[in-house]
CSV table of C-alpha atoms in Angstrom, one decimal:
chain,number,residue,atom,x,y,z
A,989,UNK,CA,17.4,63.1,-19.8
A,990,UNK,CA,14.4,65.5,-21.0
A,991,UNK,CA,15.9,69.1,-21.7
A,992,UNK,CA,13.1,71.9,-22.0
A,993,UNK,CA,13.9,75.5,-22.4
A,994,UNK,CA,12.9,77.9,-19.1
A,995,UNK,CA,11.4,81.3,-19.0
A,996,UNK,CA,14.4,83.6,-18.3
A,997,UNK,CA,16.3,81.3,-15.8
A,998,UNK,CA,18.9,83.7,-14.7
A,999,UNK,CA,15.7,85.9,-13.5
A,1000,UNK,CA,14.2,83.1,-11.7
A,1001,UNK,CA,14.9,80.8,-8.3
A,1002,UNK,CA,16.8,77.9,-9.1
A,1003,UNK,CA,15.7,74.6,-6.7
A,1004,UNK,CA,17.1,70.7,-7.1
A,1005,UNK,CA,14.5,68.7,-5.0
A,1006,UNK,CA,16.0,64.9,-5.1
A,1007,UNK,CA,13.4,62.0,-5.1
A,1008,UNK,CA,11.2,64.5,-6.9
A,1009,UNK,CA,9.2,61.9,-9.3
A,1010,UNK,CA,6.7,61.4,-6.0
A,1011,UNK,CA,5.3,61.7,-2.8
A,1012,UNK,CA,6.3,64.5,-0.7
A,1013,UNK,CA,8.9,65.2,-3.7
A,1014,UNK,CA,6.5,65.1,-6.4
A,1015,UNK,CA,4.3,68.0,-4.4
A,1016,UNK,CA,7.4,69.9,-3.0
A,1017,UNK,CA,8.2,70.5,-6.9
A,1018,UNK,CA,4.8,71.2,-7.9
A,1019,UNK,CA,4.3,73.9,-5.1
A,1020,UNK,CA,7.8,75.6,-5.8
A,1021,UNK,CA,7.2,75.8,-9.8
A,1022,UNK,CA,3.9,77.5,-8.9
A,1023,UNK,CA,5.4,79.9,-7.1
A,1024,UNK,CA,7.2,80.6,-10.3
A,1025,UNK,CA,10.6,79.0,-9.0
A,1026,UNK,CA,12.5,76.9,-11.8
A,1027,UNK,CA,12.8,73.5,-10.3
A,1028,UNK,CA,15.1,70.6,-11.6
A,1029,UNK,CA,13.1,67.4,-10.6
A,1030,UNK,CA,15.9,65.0,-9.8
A,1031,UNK,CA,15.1,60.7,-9.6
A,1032,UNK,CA,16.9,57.6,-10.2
A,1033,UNK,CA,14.7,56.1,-12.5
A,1034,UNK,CA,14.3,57.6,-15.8
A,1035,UNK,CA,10.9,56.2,-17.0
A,1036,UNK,CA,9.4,57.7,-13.5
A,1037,UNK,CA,11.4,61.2,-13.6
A,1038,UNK,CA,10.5,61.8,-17.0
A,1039,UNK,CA,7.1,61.2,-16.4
A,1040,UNK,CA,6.4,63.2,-13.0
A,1041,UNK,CA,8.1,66.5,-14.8
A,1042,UNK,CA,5.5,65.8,-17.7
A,1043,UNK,CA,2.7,65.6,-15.7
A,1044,UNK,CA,3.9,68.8,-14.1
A,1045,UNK,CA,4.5,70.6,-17.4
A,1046,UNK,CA,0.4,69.1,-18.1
A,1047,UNK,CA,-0.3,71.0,-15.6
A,1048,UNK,CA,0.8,74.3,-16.6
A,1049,UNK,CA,4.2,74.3,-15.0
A,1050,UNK,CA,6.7,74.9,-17.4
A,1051,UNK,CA,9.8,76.2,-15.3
A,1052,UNK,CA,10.2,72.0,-14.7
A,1053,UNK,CA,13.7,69.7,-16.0
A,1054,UNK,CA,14.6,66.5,-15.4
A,1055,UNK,CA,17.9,65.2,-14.8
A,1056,UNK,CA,18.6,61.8,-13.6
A,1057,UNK,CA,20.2,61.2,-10.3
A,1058,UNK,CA,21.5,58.7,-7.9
A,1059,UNK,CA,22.4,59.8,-4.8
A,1060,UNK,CA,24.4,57.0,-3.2
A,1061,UNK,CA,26.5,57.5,-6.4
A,1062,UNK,CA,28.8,60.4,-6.1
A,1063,UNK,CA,29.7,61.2,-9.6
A,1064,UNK,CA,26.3,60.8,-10.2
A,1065,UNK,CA,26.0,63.9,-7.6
A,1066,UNK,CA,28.7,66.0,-9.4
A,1067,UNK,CA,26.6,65.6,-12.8
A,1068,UNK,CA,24.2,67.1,-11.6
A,1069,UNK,CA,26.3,70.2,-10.2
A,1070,UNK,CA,27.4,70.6,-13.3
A,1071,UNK,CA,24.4,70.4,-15.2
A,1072,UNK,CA,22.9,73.1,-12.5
A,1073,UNK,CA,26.3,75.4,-13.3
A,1074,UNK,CA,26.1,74.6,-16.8
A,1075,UNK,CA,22.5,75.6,-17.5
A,1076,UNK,CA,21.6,78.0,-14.4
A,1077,UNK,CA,24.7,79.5,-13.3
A,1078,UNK,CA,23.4,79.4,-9.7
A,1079,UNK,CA,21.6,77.6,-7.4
A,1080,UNK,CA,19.0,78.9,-4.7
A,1081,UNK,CA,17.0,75.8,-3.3
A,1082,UNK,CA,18.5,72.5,-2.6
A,1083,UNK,CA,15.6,69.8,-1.1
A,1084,UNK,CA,17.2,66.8,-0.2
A,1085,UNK,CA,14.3,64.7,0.1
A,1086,UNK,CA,15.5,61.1,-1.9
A,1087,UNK,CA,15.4,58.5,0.6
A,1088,UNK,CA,14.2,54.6,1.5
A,1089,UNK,CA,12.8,53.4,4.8
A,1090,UNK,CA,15.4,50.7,4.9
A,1091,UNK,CA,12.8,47.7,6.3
A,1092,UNK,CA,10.1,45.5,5.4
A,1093,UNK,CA,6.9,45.8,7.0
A,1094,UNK,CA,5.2,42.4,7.5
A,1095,UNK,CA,1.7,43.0,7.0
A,1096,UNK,CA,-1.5,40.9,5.7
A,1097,UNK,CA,-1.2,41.2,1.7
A,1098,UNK,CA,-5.4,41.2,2.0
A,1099,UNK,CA,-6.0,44.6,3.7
A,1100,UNK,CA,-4.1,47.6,2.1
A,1101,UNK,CA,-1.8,49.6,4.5
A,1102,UNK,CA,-3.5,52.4,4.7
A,1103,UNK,CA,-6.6,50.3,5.7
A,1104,UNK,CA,-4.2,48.8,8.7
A,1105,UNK,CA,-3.5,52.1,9.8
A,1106,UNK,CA,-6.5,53.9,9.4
A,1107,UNK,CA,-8.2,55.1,12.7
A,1108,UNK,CA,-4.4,55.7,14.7
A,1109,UNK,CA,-2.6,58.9,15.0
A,1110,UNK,CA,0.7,59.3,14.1
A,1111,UNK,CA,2.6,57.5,17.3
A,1112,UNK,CA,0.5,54.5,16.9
A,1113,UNK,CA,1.5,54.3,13.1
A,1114,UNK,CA,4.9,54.8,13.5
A,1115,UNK,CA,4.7,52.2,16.7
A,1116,UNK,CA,2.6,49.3,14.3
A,1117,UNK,CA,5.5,49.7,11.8
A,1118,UNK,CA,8.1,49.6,14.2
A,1119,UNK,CA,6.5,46.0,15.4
A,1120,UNK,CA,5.6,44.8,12.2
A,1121,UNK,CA,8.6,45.5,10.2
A,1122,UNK,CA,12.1,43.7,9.7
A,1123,UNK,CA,15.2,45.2,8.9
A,1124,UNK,CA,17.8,42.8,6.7
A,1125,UNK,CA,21.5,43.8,6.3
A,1126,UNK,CA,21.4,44.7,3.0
A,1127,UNK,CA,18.3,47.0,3.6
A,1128,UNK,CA,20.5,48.7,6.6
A,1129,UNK,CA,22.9,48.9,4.0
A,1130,UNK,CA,21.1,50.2,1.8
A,1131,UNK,CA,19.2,52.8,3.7
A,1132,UNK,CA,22.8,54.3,5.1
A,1133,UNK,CA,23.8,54.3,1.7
A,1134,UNK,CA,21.2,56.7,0.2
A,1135,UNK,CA,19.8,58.3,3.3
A,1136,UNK,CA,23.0,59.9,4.8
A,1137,UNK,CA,25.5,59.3,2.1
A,1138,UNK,CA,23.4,60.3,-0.5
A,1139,UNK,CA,21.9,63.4,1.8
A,1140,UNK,CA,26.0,64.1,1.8
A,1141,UNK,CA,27.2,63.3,-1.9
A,1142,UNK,CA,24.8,65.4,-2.8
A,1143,UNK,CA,24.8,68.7,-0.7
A,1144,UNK,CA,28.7,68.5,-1.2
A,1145,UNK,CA,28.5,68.5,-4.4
A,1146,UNK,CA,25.9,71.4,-5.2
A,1147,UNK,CA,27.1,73.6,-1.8
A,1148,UNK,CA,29.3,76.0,-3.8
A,1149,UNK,CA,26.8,76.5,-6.2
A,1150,UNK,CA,24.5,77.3,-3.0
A,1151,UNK,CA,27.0,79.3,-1.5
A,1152,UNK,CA,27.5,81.5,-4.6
A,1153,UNK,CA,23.5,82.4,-4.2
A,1154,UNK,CA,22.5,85.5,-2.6
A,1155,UNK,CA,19.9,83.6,-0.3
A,1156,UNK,CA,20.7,79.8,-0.5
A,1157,UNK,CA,18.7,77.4,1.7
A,1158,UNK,CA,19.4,74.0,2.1
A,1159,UNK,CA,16.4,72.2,2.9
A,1160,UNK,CA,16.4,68.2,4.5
A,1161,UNK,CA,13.6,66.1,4.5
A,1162,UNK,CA,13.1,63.1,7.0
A,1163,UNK,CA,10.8,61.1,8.5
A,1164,UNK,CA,9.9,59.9,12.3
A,1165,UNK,CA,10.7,56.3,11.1
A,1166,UNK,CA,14.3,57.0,11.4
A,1167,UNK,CA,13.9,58.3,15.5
A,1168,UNK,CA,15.8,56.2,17.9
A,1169,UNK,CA,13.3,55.5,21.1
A,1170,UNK,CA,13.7,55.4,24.3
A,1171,UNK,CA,11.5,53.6,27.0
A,1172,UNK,CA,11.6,53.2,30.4
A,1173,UNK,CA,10.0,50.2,31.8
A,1174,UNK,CA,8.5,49.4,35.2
A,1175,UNK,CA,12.1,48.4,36.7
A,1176,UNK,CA,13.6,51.6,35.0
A,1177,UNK,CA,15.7,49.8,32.9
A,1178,UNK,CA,17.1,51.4,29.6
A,1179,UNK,CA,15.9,50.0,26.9
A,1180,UNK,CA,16.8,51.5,23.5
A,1181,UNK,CA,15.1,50.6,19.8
A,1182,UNK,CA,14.7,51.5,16.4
């Protein structure tokens, strides 16, 4: 775990954003540390956590830790709550945005993704994954796991800390991928997917 000191952190916002080493993570943390809130960039993977909050402090945003986390891990979750306590006294900001899509997509390995997708809006995309992806057990498993357990672990874990904050938010990121559909066909039957 990287330690760097903070500009006056009892002075400051205090924000956990899980899954923070990329995507919509990654930018979530960038935009709150340049608003001059102190943001603890939380991932599972050390190489990759490490390396997002350096590229952030390269960037001139200093008000940027580390700590590792896994969310489907509970004492994992109460680490961190301590290490917020510990070093912050508060916290302000939780962004629960760790999570997995919890299927395959089967798509030809010769045209990239985004290339598949190009050209749809956003029903279409999520309606070509829908039809080209798979869902094993283990990634069902899996995607309970971390989506809503971890969601849980860790918002139970840092709520008193949120709680104690004059303004706390508690912040939940999802996707459409998770909706559950339903269609009517011509005969009116019900028919429900994922």
């Amino acid at each position: 775990m990287e330690m760097r000191a903070v500009s006056n952190p009892s002075e400051k916002r205090v924000a956990v954003v899980t899954g923070g080493n990329k995507g919509i993570g990654l930018e979530v943390c960038k935009q709150l540390a340049s608003k001059g809130v102190v943001v603890v960039l939380t991932a599972r993977d050390e190489t990759r956590g490490n390396e997002a909050a350096r590229r952030l402090h390269a960037s001139g945003l200093s008000d940027v830790v580390y700590h590792k986390l896994d969310v489907s891990d509970p004492s994992s979750a109460a680490r961190l709550a301590d290490f917020v306590k510990n070093k912050f006294g508060k916290l302000d900001l939780l962004i629960n945005n760790a999570g997995v899509i919890g299927a395959t997509a089967e798509i030809d390995t010769t045209a990239p993704l985004q290339d598949v997708l190009v050209g749809r809006n956003a029903t279409e995309r999520l309606q070509w994954l829908l039809e080209h992806s798979t869902e094993t057990y283990d990634e069902a498993e899996e995607c309970l796991r971390i989506n809503y357990f971890g969601t849980k672990y860790v918002t139970e874990a840092l709520l008193p800390l949120l709680q104690a904050s004059s303004g706390g938010r508690l912040v939940n990121v999802s996707s459409n991928y998770g909706l559950l559909r339903v269609n009517l066909s011509s005969t009116s039957t019900l028919v429900i997917s994922l």
